[in-house]
């Protein structure tokens, strides 16, 4: 935190100015979707942590990612408290990683998940403590495994028999015993709360519990002289909203853990239940209650441990989206507005903004929904059927497919989408030679440039 | 074409070495899918234009895009011949644009479509002649419009009433009359060959023909003192395989053109029928026959012109994928191989490669299919149910969902996907902090680095 760039807004920092609107009002900022420090003043201008979004757009241009640092950190703390120890909570880098983000995570005492050599490199560039890094990946490169062992990461999560051999060989080469977890596919559907019919999972990750591969992998890892088996890992889904799926998976893993402990006469202290904590993207969504889920899960694991006569393992979790997602908004400028007669009964208003699928591929890729609000003023118009589209040369470049917005949204308005902290900047492309947006963090009335805007010159400089 | 980097392979350039395999053989390289100069020698090594793909992988690393320059240029020429003039064929930048690509297009005499300020900037950096550039976009920024007028682009394709006003004002400000086309949504489905039921189209582009908006826009543009209306434009779809849809749209546009010419007492010389020319991604696909479609279309436009008593307009077309797509392959290295029991009857082999949805989002985004072959040796194994997946931390990171491949594919093999020239590099992200691949072009036994591989340092350098 050595330098602050751009404008500073300390004078206008006054959270008491926040005005509230009835549920469903377009001028509202649903508290469960928007960053915790977002507020709208009487003039209609939205600020985050006391920093005016229109002023940020003016200074840094649009599209622009704005991260509420305190929101991000507060979610780290909520999870740390819920799981009774910050190091048990692993922030999943893949959601959104910069050196600054890694520093926040480090300062909050959390652990970090990386899923590639590149993510490990960024973490190292931020001097993230290696002993709190867990390394994932279905197809880890030799370079990545080498770097993991060399750095001394806390755990490498084994994902294939090949990797047991290659990681073991690398550990031996370096003369360092590498602690590992075994990734198990437990055959649990976290959304339906059912065991998957076949007890297998048709996916690239992990070792099947049902087929016996998971047990075999754990035994191999245990017996490998250069690997130190510390426990089991699983991941049951994304956007999960209750403890049921995690709990079912935990029970299945603990039974295997029990068998292994008895057969191998050892103790496996770690039970890593992965990520997948759901967040609210739209007003109608209810986010996962971190505290309630954690309590429920810890209690159920204890019951299962008691039943099996085990010492309860340390639960680790790996949320990414639940920390980064709600902290961030994307500011766009409204450009072309066009009414299209879809049928004799339906006219749809197309509201085009100056970004799109290059900075947020999730609506096109996952049919993800978002909450959008004008942040530069109050809107007063009648609601009309609307679609928010980007500026890419592709008709599927849609950010919000079907919503009712005031009919007085006009060119030049600033429209922001909330909950864009996870998998938006991280997956950004330069499709249509759009330059990737800048990222700015805000805190206590100050703005800080986290990543500068990409330029065409950046691309041209890479050409041979 | 001032410097050639990397290894040169002139000595091994011998297209006669090509060996052929029966249809359906995994060692084959289906000629309608693979670059024209791809061949496999007796040892099983695949070369393009005499350049060994394993040697390229060794020199430049994987994943790696390899562009067959002659293939790309030959498709430019085929289209130029089919449409009786290279300038009538507009290469769509959005598919794949670098300065070198823009130079090839310029040298072949084709025109260029850009869809953003960034694409225009790259074209200008390549010194592409502005009088052969057409500018698209549903939401053109003020900066983009300013640059279009300033550069003197051939046409700006008007996409909204707002833009008629803003482009007109910009042209006036610069004191230059700007030639324009009007983008019409003709209500044609190029895949079903039917008029869309409502005669409207629920999309962000253009002016509806049926509602009268297209006619009104053309009239406004015609009467604007700083705009010069040159004709009409439409785009009927993507991956279209025959002339029927283009022809239906042409007829509808020509009727409007006729009405406008009579009412305004003018001549509109251009009929721009956009892109959408389908290519073969897999062995079972049949690519659009450029020559046959062009002849069919030109004939039908002439018949319609005769019927209306018009001079036939100059047909312009805008293929991107049909030029860039088949020219390029992506080389990956095979890593983890894993057999997953999906049901009691089905075991699926997961073949993981060292790239994935960051360098090719199309399978995840559009359920696109691709043709993959081992390019480093001959495979002899029995076919087994297989899935090619990437290395991203996401179970949806699938490149080829369901194919039968030899069971002797093993770690370290080089696997290449064909027809990755369009919308792969152009849409590449750095998801999971994967660095974007390098792009190499090959011609006459020589390799040339077109775009270098992105590094983590590139990203770190952008942080504030």
Short mmCIF file of C-alpha atoms in Angstrom, two decimals, chain A:
data_model
loop_
_atom_site.label_atom_id
_atom_site.label_comp_id
_atom_site.label_asym_id
_atom_site.label_seq_id
_atom_site.Cartn_x
_atom_site.Cartn_y
_atom_site.Cartn_z
CA UNK A 1 0.00 0.00 0.00
CA UNK A 2 2.76 2.35 -0.94
CA UNK A 3 1.14 4.83 -3.26
CA UNK A 4 -2.25 6.27 -4.02
CA UNK A 5 -2.91 7.51 -7.50
CA UNK A 6 -5.64 9.58 -9.06
CA UNK A 7 -8.14 11.74 -7.28
CA UNK A 8 -8.88 11.55 -3.60
CA UNK A 9 -12.29 12.19 -2.18
CA UNK A 10 -11.79 12.42 1.56
CA UNK A 11 -13.91 15.57 1.85
CA UNK A 12 -17.02 13.95 0.40
CA UNK A 13 -16.75 10.76 2.46
CA UNK A 14 -19.94 10.74 4.43
CA UNK A 15 -21.79 7.44 4.62
CA UNK A 16 -24.66 9.12 6.49
CA UNK A 17 -25.85 10.68 3.25
CA UNK A 18 -27.07 7.30 2.06
CA UNK A 19 -30.69 7.49 1.00
CA UNK A 20 -32.89 4.43 0.73
CA UNK A 21 -35.56 3.42 -1.74
CA UNK A 22 -38.39 0.91 -1.54
CA UNK A 23 -37.64 -2.67 -2.61
CA UNK A 24 -37.83 -2.97 -6.37
CA UNK A 25 -37.15 0.74 -6.98
CA UNK A 26 -34.63 1.15 -9.79
CA UNK A 27 -32.83 3.85 -7.80
CA UNK A 28 -32.21 1.45 -4.91
CA UNK A 29 -28.97 -0.45 -4.41
CA UNK A 30 -30.01 -3.84 -2.97
CA UNK A 31 -27.72 -4.31 0.01
CA UNK A 32 -27.27 -8.04 -0.57
CA UNK A 33 -26.08 -7.45 -4.15
CA UNK A 34 -24.15 -4.16 -4.04
CA UNK A 35 -20.87 -3.53 -2.22
CA UNK A 36 -21.37 -2.81 1.47
CA UNK A 37 -20.15 0.78 1.16
CA UNK A 38 -22.25 1.73 -1.86
CA UNK A 39 -24.70 4.55 -1.32
CA UNK A 40 -26.68 7.05 -3.35
CA UNK A 41 -26.86 10.68 -2.32
CA UNK A 42 -29.77 13.09 -2.75
CA UNK A 43 -28.56 14.14 -6.20
CA UNK A 44 -28.69 10.53 -7.30
CA UNK A 45 -24.93 10.04 -7.54
CA UNK A 46 -23.70 6.66 -6.31
CA UNK A 47 -20.50 6.47 -4.29
CA UNK A 48 -18.59 3.50 -2.96
CA UNK A 49 -16.61 4.07 0.24
CA UNK A 50 -17.16 7.76 -0.25
CA UNK A 51 -15.78 7.82 -3.77
CA UNK A 52 -18.15 9.08 -6.44
CA UNK A 53 -18.53 6.61 -9.32
CA UNK A 54 -19.12 9.37 -11.90
CA UNK A 55 -15.89 11.03 -10.80
CA UNK A 56 -14.04 7.71 -11.09
CA UNK A 57 -15.48 7.23 -14.60
CA UNK A 58 -14.33 10.74 -15.47
CA UNK A 59 -10.83 10.10 -14.16
CA UNK A 60 -10.21 6.53 -15.30
CA UNK A 61 -12.64 6.11 -18.20
CA UNK A 62 -15.21 3.38 -18.79
CA UNK A 63 -15.70 0.44 -18.63
CA UNK A 64 -14.15 0.44 -15.18
CA UNK A 65 -14.02 -2.14 -12.40
CA UNK A 66 -14.33 -0.59 -8.93
CA UNK A 67 -13.48 -2.75 -5.91
CA UNK A 68 -14.73 -1.90 -2.43
CA UNK A 69 -11.68 -2.91 -0.41
CA UNK A 70 -13.47 -2.96 2.94
CA UNK A 71 -16.25 -5.08 1.49
CA UNK A 72 -13.69 -7.60 0.23
CA UNK A 73 -11.83 -7.63 3.54
CA UNK A 74 -15.02 -7.87 5.59
CA UNK A 75 -16.00 -11.02 3.73
CA UNK A 76 -12.58 -12.48 4.44
CA UNK A 77 -13.17 -11.76 8.14
CA UNK A 78 -16.72 -13.16 8.13
CA UNK A 79 -15.43 -16.42 6.69
CA UNK A 80 -12.43 -16.51 9.01
CA UNK A 81 -14.72 -16.09 12.01
CA UNK A 82 -17.25 -18.60 10.72
CA UNK A 83 -14.58 -21.27 10.24
CA UNK A 84 -12.73 -20.38 13.46
CA UNK A 85 -9.42 -19.49 11.92
CA UNK A 86 -8.46 -17.33 8.92
CA UNK A 87 -5.89 -19.85 7.65
CA UNK A 88 -8.68 -22.40 7.15
CA UNK A 89 -10.25 -20.14 4.53
CA UNK A 90 -8.47 -20.31 1.18
CA UNK A 91 -9.24 -17.49 -1.20
CA UNK A 92 -9.58 -18.97 -4.72
CA UNK A 93 -7.30 -16.87 -6.93
CA UNK A 94 -9.06 -17.87 -10.12
CA UNK A 95 -12.02 -15.61 -9.24
CA UNK A 96 -9.94 -12.43 -9.29
CA UNK A 97 -6.23 -12.08 -8.67
CA UNK A 98 -3.83 -9.17 -8.69
CA UNK A 99 -0.86 -8.58 -6.42
CA UNK A 100 -2.93 -6.09 -4.40
CA UNK A 101 -5.73 -8.62 -3.93
CA UNK A 102 -3.17 -11.21 -2.81
CA UNK A 103 -1.81 -8.68 -0.28
CA UNK A 104 -5.29 -8.08 1.16
CA UNK A 105 -5.81 -11.82 1.51
CA UNK A 106 -2.41 -12.19 3.16
CA UNK A 107 -3.08 -9.30 5.55
CA UNK A 108 -6.41 -10.83 6.58
CA UNK A 109 -4.54 -14.01 7.43
CA UNK A 110 -6.37 -16.17 4.91
CA UNK A 111 -4.78 -18.90 2.85
CA UNK A 112 -4.66 -18.83 -0.94
CA UNK A 113 -5.60 -21.35 -3.61
CA UNK A 114 -3.78 -21.23 -6.91
CA UNK A 115 -4.66 -23.30 -9.95
CA UNK A 116 -1.77 -22.67 -12.30
CA UNK A 117 1.85 -21.70 -12.51
CA UNK A 118 0.74 -18.17 -13.46
CA UNK A 119 -1.44 -17.77 -10.37
CA UNK A 120 1.41 -19.05 -8.21
CA UNK A 121 3.73 -16.53 -9.85
CA UNK A 122 1.38 -13.62 -9.10
CA UNK A 123 1.05 -14.81 -5.49
CA UNK A 124 4.81 -15.00 -5.19
CA UNK A 125 5.19 -11.55 -6.74
CA UNK A 126 2.93 -10.33 -3.91
CA UNK A 127 5.13 -12.20 -1.41
CA UNK A 128 2.19 -14.30 -0.29
CA UNK A 129 3.43 -16.76 2.37
CA UNK A 130 4.00 -20.09 0.59
CA UNK A 131 3.05 -22.05 3.69
CA UNK A 132 -0.52 -20.78 3.23
CA UNK A 133 -0.78 -21.64 -0.49
CA UNK A 134 -2.62 -24.70 -1.80
CA UNK A 135 -1.98 -25.72 -5.41
CA UNK A 136 -4.76 -27.10 -7.61
CA UNK A 137 -5.01 -28.24 -11.21
CA UNK A 138 -6.12 -31.24 -13.24
CA UNK A 139 -3.05 -31.06 -15.47
CA UNK A 140 -0.26 -29.39 -13.57
CA UNK A 141 2.76 -28.64 -15.71
CA UNK A 142 6.24 -29.79 -14.73
CA UNK A 143 7.16 -26.14 -14.27
CA UNK A 144 4.22 -25.62 -11.90
CA UNK A 145 5.01 -28.71 -9.79
CA UNK A 146 8.66 -27.70 -9.66
CA UNK A 147 7.69 -24.22 -8.46
CA UNK A 148 5.25 -25.60 -5.86
CA UNK A 149 7.88 -27.83 -4.27
CA UNK A 150 10.54 -25.18 -4.53
CA UNK A 151 8.32 -22.55 -2.89
CA UNK A 152 7.25 -24.98 -0.18
CA UNK A 153 3.50 -24.62 -0.64
CA UNK A 154 1.30 -25.91 2.17
CA UNK A 155 -0.47 -28.53 0.04
CA UNK A 156 -0.49 -29.78 -3.50
CA UNK A 157 -3.90 -31.27 -4.27
CA UNK A 158 -3.23 -34.50 -6.16
CA UNK A 159 -5.51 -34.94 -9.13
CA UNK A 160 -4.24 -38.04 -10.99
CA UNK A 161 -2.03 -41.09 -10.57
CA UNK A 162 0.37 -39.53 -13.06
CA UNK A 163 0.75 -36.59 -10.73
CA UNK A 164 1.50 -38.76 -7.70
CA UNK A 165 4.47 -40.07 -9.66
CA UNK A 166 5.58 -36.76 -11.15
CA UNK A 167 5.17 -34.71 -7.97
CA UNK A 168 6.86 -37.43 -5.96
CA UNK A 169 9.78 -37.47 -8.37
CA UNK A 170 10.05 -33.68 -8.25
CA UNK A 171 9.98 -33.69 -4.43
CA UNK A 172 12.69 -36.32 -4.40
CA UNK A 173 14.76 -34.32 -6.90
CA UNK A 174 14.54 -31.30 -4.60
CA UNK A 175 15.00 -33.40 -1.49
CA UNK A 176 11.87 -31.96 0.13
CA UNK A 177 8.87 -33.92 1.37
CA UNK A 178 5.75 -32.32 -0.13
CA UNK A 179 2.50 -32.29 1.88
CA UNK A 180 -0.48 -33.29 -0.26
CA UNK A 181 -4.24 -33.71 -0.25
CA UNK A 182 -6.08 -36.13 -2.51
CA UNK A 183 -8.92 -34.71 -4.56
CA UNK A 184 -11.92 -37.00 -4.32
CA UNK A 185 -15.02 -36.92 -6.50
CA UNK A 186 -17.57 -37.96 -3.92
CA UNK A 187 -20.59 -38.33 -6.22
CA UNK A 188 -22.62 -35.59 -4.59
CA UNK A 189 -24.77 -33.07 -6.38
CA UNK A 190 -24.77 -30.00 -4.18
CA UNK A 191 -27.80 -28.52 -5.92
CA UNK A 192 -30.15 -31.49 -5.72
CA UNK A 193 -28.62 -32.87 -2.49
CA UNK A 194 -28.61 -36.29 -4.11
CA UNK A 195 -25.95 -38.83 -4.62
CA UNK A 196 -25.35 -38.92 -8.33
CA UNK A 197 -27.07 -42.02 -9.65
CA UNK A 198 -23.99 -43.80 -10.87
CA UNK A 199 -21.89 -42.75 -7.91
CA UNK A 200 -19.37 -41.59 -10.48
CA UNK A 201 -18.79 -38.18 -11.93
CA UNK A 202 -18.21 -37.47 -15.59
CA UNK A 203 -15.58 -34.78 -15.07
CA UNK A 204 -11.89 -34.19 -15.37
CA UNK A 205 -11.06 -33.57 -11.72
CA UNK A 206 -10.09 -35.93 -8.97
CA UNK A 207 -10.33 -39.58 -8.07
CA UNK A 208 -13.65 -41.39 -7.90
CA UNK A 209 -14.71 -42.42 -4.41
CA UNK A 210 -17.08 -45.10 -5.63
CA UNK A 211 -14.61 -46.85 -7.92
CA UNK A 212 -11.98 -47.15 -5.23
CA UNK A 213 -9.57 -44.87 -7.10
CA UNK A 214 -9.62 -42.28 -4.32
CA UNK A 215 -8.61 -44.85 -1.71
CA UNK A 216 -5.90 -46.22 -3.97
CA UNK A 217 -4.53 -42.72 -4.63
CA UNK A 218 -4.46 -41.91 -0.92
CA UNK A 219 -2.61 -45.15 -0.21
CA UNK A 220 -0.06 -44.44 -2.96
CA UNK A 221 0.48 -40.91 -1.67
CA UNK A 222 0.80 -42.18 1.90
CA UNK A 223 3.38 -44.77 0.96
CA UNK A 224 5.39 -42.42 -1.25
CA UNK A 225 8.56 -41.50 0.63
CA UNK A 226 8.56 -37.93 -0.71
CA UNK A 227 4.87 -37.15 -0.23
CA UNK A 228 3.12 -36.44 3.05
CA UNK A 229 -0.59 -37.25 2.89
CA UNK A 230 -2.46 -34.70 5.00
CA UNK A 231 -6.09 -35.32 4.09
CA UNK A 232 -8.80 -35.36 1.47
CA UNK A 233 -10.30 -32.67 -0.72
CA UNK A 234 -13.49 -32.33 -2.71
CA UNK A 235 -15.45 -29.68 -4.57
CA UNK A 236 -19.20 -30.18 -4.86
CA UNK A 237 -20.35 -27.35 -7.10
CA UNK A 238 -20.68 -23.64 -7.78
CA UNK A 239 -23.27 -21.17 -6.52
CA UNK A 240 -24.32 -23.50 -3.69
CA UNK A 241 -26.68 -21.99 -1.13
CA UNK A 242 -26.83 -24.35 1.86
CA UNK A 243 -24.77 -26.79 3.92
CA UNK A 244 -26.52 -29.94 2.74
CA UNK A 245 -24.27 -30.77 -0.22
CA UNK A 246 -21.08 -29.92 1.66
CA UNK A 247 -22.27 -32.03 4.55
CA UNK A 248 -23.10 -35.06 2.41
CA UNK A 249 -19.68 -34.84 0.78
CA UNK A 250 -18.00 -34.41 4.17
CA UNK A 251 -19.65 -37.57 5.49
CA UNK A 252 -18.53 -39.59 2.48
CA UNK A 253 -14.98 -38.29 2.73
CA UNK A 254 -14.83 -38.89 6.48
CA UNK A 255 -15.78 -42.52 6.03
CA UNK A 256 -12.87 -42.92 3.62
CA UNK A 257 -10.66 -40.95 5.98
CA UNK A 258 -11.64 -43.30 8.79
CA UNK A 259 -10.87 -46.39 6.73
CA UNK A 260 -7.52 -44.96 5.68
CA UNK A 261 -6.61 -43.95 9.22
CA UNK A 262 -7.37 -47.42 10.49
CA UNK A 263 -5.70 -49.31 7.67
CA UNK A 264 -2.65 -47.07 7.47
CA UNK A 265 -2.44 -46.40 11.19
CA UNK A 266 -2.08 -42.68 10.66
CA UNK A 267 -4.02 -39.50 11.16
CA UNK A 268 -5.25 -37.33 8.28
CA UNK A 269 -5.92 -33.96 9.89
CA UNK A 270 -7.37 -32.02 6.96
CA UNK A 271 -10.82 -32.16 5.36
CA UNK A 272 -10.92 -29.61 2.53
CA UNK A 273 -14.47 -29.07 1.30
CA UNK A 274 -13.62 -26.69 -1.54
CA UNK A 275 -15.58 -23.68 -2.71
CA UNK A 276 -18.88 -23.00 -4.34
CA UNK A 277 -20.44 -20.53 -1.90
CA UNK A 278 -23.31 -18.81 -3.68
CA UNK A 279 -23.74 -15.05 -3.88
CA UNK A 280 -26.66 -12.84 -4.87
CA UNK A 281 -26.38 -11.49 -8.39
CA UNK A 282 -29.87 -10.01 -8.54
CA UNK A 283 -32.34 -8.52 -6.07
CA UNK A 284 -34.40 -11.72 -5.97
CA UNK A 285 -31.39 -13.91 -4.98
CA UNK A 286 -30.54 -14.75 -1.38
CA UNK A 287 -26.82 -15.23 -0.77
CA UNK A 288 -25.51 -18.19 1.16
CA UNK A 289 -25.44 -17.40 4.88
CA UNK A 290 -21.77 -17.99 5.61
CA UNK A 291 -22.12 -18.09 9.38
CA UNK A 292 -25.11 -20.42 9.38
CA UNK A 293 -23.62 -22.79 6.81
CA UNK A 294 -20.30 -22.93 8.65
CA UNK A 295 -21.98 -23.68 11.99
CA UNK A 296 -24.19 -26.30 10.42
CA UNK A 297 -21.24 -27.92 8.67
CA UNK A 298 -18.92 -27.88 11.70
CA UNK A 299 -21.67 -29.40 13.83
CA UNK A 300 -22.44 -32.13 11.31
CA UNK A 301 -18.79 -33.01 10.86
CA UNK A 302 -18.43 -33.26 14.64
CA UNK A 303 -21.46 -35.56 14.84
CA UNK A 304 -20.04 -37.77 12.10
CA UNK A 305 -16.61 -37.77 13.78
CA UNK A 306 -18.20 -38.79 17.09
CA UNK A 307 -20.16 -41.50 15.32
CA UNK A 308 -16.99 -42.85 13.73
CA UNK A 309 -15.00 -42.36 16.90
CA UNK A 310 -12.60 -39.96 15.16
CA UNK A 311 -11.01 -36.73 16.19
CA UNK A 312 -12.85 -34.20 13.98
CA UNK A 313 -10.62 -33.06 11.09
CA UNK A 314 -9.84 -29.41 10.49
CA UNK A 315 -12.30 -28.16 7.91
CA UNK A 316 -10.84 -26.03 5.13
CA UNK A 317 -12.90 -24.12 2.60
CA UNK A 318 -12.04 -22.37 -0.65
CA UNK A 319 -14.43 -19.55 -1.49
CA UNK A 320 -13.46 -17.18 -4.31
CA UNK A 321 -16.65 -15.72 -5.64
CA UNK A 322 -18.12 -15.24 -2.13
CA UNK A 323 -15.22 -12.95 -1.22
CA UNK A 324 -14.50 -11.13 -4.48
CA UNK A 325 -17.86 -11.19 -6.24
CA UNK A 326 -19.95 -8.74 -4.23
CA UNK A 327 -17.04 -6.34 -3.66
CA UNK A 328 -16.92 -5.02 -7.20
CA UNK A 329 -19.02 -3.16 -9.74
CA UNK A 330 -18.42 -2.40 -13.41
CA UNK A 331 -19.21 1.11 -14.59
CA UNK A 332 -20.24 1.54 -18.23
CA UNK A 333 -21.37 4.55 -20.20
CA UNK A 334 -24.69 4.23 -22.00
CA UNK A 335 -24.49 4.84 -25.74
CA UNK A 336 -27.02 3.82 -28.34
CA UNK A 337 -30.61 3.29 -27.23
CA UNK A 338 -32.93 1.59 -29.68
CA UNK A 339 -36.52 0.33 -29.48
CA UNK A 340 -37.11 -2.91 -31.35
CA UNK A 341 -40.60 -4.24 -32.08
CA UNK A 342 -40.20 -7.88 -31.16
CA UNK A 343 -43.84 -8.80 -31.65
CA UNK A 344 -46.99 -6.74 -32.14
CA UNK A 345 -47.31 -6.67 -28.34
CA UNK A 346 -43.68 -6.39 -27.26
CA UNK A 347 -41.28 -3.51 -27.83
CA UNK A 348 -37.88 -4.12 -26.33
CA UNK A 349 -35.54 -1.26 -25.53
CA UNK A 350 -31.91 -2.06 -26.36
CA UNK A 351 -29.54 -0.12 -24.12
CA UNK A 352 -25.98 -0.40 -25.42
CA UNK A 353 -22.99 0.19 -23.17
CA UNK A 354 -19.32 0.68 -24.00
CA UNK A 355 -18.13 -2.77 -22.90
CA UNK A 356 -19.70 -6.19 -23.13
CA UNK A 357 -18.63 -9.80 -23.51
CA UNK A 358 -14.95 -8.84 -23.50
CA UNK A 359 -15.15 -7.64 -19.89
CA UNK A 360 -17.97 -9.94 -18.75
CA UNK A 361 -18.38 -13.21 -20.63
CA UNK A 362 -20.57 -14.75 -17.91
CA UNK A 363 -24.02 -13.86 -19.32
CA UNK A 364 -23.06 -15.34 -22.71
CA UNK A 365 -21.17 -18.29 -21.23
CA UNK A 366 -23.35 -19.26 -18.27
CA UNK A 367 -26.56 -17.30 -18.83
CA UNK A 368 -25.57 -15.40 -15.69
CA UNK A 369 -27.86 -12.59 -14.52
CA UNK A 370 -26.77 -9.22 -13.15
CA UNK A 371 -28.22 -6.21 -11.37
CA UNK A 372 -27.75 -2.90 -13.19
CA UNK A 373 -28.43 0.63 -11.95
CA UNK A 374 -27.82 4.10 -13.27
CA UNK A 375 -25.20 5.53 -10.90
CA UNK A 376 -24.90 9.07 -12.20
CA UNK A 377 -28.40 10.37 -11.35
CA UNK A 378 -31.90 9.41 -10.28
CA UNK A 379 -34.19 7.86 -12.89
CA UNK A 380 -37.86 8.70 -12.82
CA UNK A 381 -39.29 7.12 -15.98
CA UNK A 382 -41.90 4.43 -16.48
CA UNK A 383 -40.54 0.91 -16.54
CA UNK A 384 -40.21 -0.67 -19.98
CA UNK A 385 -38.94 -4.02 -21.28
CA UNK A 386 -35.22 -3.59 -21.71
CA UNK A 387 -32.07 -5.44 -22.65
CA UNK A 388 -28.55 -4.26 -21.86
CA UNK A 389 -26.12 -5.11 -24.67
CA UNK A 390 -22.46 -4.51 -25.27
CA UNK A 391 -20.65 -2.95 -28.21
CA UNK A 392 -19.17 -6.10 -29.72
CA UNK A 393 -19.84 -7.16 -33.26
CA UNK A 394 -21.92 -10.14 -32.19
CA UNK A 395 -25.63 -10.39 -31.53
CA UNK A 396 -25.05 -12.66 -28.52
CA UNK A 397 -23.19 -9.82 -26.79
CA UNK A 398 -25.87 -9.37 -24.15
CA UNK A 399 -25.18 -8.36 -20.53
CA UNK A 400 -28.75 -8.37 -19.19
CA UNK A 401 -31.24 -10.20 -21.36
CA UNK A 402 -34.61 -9.18 -20.06
CA UNK A 403 -35.39 -6.62 -17.39
CA UNK A 404 -37.74 -3.69 -16.86
CA UNK A 405 -35.91 -0.37 -16.59
CA UNK A 406 -37.06 3.25 -16.50
CA UNK A 407 -37.63 4.69 -19.96
CA UNK A 408 -35.60 7.80 -19.17
CA UNK A 409 -32.22 6.06 -19.28
CA UNK A 410 -30.33 8.01 -21.92
CA UNK A 411 -27.00 8.22 -23.71
CA UNK A 412 -24.26 9.45 -21.41
CA UNK A 413 -25.78 7.94 -18.28
CA UNK A 414 -23.43 5.77 -16.29
CA UNK A 415 -24.83 2.29 -15.78
CA UNK A 416 -23.12 -0.02 -13.30
CA UNK A 417 -23.45 -3.77 -12.94
CA UNK A 418 -22.97 -5.09 -9.41
CA UNK A 419 -21.30 -8.28 -8.20
CA UNK A 420 -18.78 -8.36 -11.04
CA UNK A 421 -15.79 -9.11 -8.81
CA UNK A 422 -15.51 -12.79 -9.68
CA UNK A 423 -14.76 -14.26 -13.12
CA UNK A 424 -15.21 -10.97 -15.00
CA UNK A 425 -11.81 -9.25 -15.05
CA UNK A 426 -10.27 -12.71 -14.57
CA UNK A 427 -11.83 -13.94 -17.83
CA UNK A 428 -11.60 -10.67 -19.77
CA UNK A 429 -10.49 -10.84 -23.40
CA UNK A 430 -9.60 -8.24 -25.96
CA UNK A 431 -12.28 -9.41 -28.41
CA UNK A 432 -12.83 -6.82 -31.16
CA UNK A 433 -9.59 -5.24 -29.97
CA UNK A 434 -11.37 -3.79 -26.97
CA UNK A 435 -8.77 -2.88 -24.43
CA UNK A 436 -9.26 -4.54 -21.08
CA UNK A 437 -10.69 -2.17 -18.47
CA UNK A 438 -8.79 -0.63 -15.61
CA UNK A 439 -9.42 -1.79 -12.04
CA UNK A 440 -9.62 0.75 -9.23
CA UNK A 441 -10.00 0.02 -5.53
CA UNK A 442 -11.73 2.40 -3.17
CA UNK A 443 -11.47 2.77 0.60
CA UNK A 444 -12.15 5.57 3.08
CA UNK A 445 -12.83 8.13 0.40
CA UNK A 446 -9.70 7.34 -1.59
CA UNK A 447 -9.27 5.70 -4.98
CA UNK A 448 -6.27 3.63 -5.99
CA UNK A 449 -5.44 2.30 -9.45
CA UNK A 450 -4.98 -1.47 -9.14
CA UNK A 451 -4.56 -2.42 -12.83
CA UNK A 452 -4.26 0.16 -15.57
CA UNK A 453 -6.34 0.03 -18.73
CA UNK A 454 -4.85 -2.02 -21.54
CA UNK A 455 -3.99 -0.10 -24.70
CA UNK A 456 -3.76 -0.99 -28.37
CA UNK A 457 -0.06 -0.19 -28.07
CA UNK A 458 0.24 -3.04 -25.54
CA UNK A 459 -1.04 -5.41 -28.21
CA UNK A 460 1.01 -3.95 -31.05
CA UNK A 461 4.14 -4.25 -28.92
CA UNK A 462 3.65 -8.03 -28.76
CA UNK A 463 3.67 -8.45 -32.53
CA UNK A 464 6.79 -9.85 -34.10
#
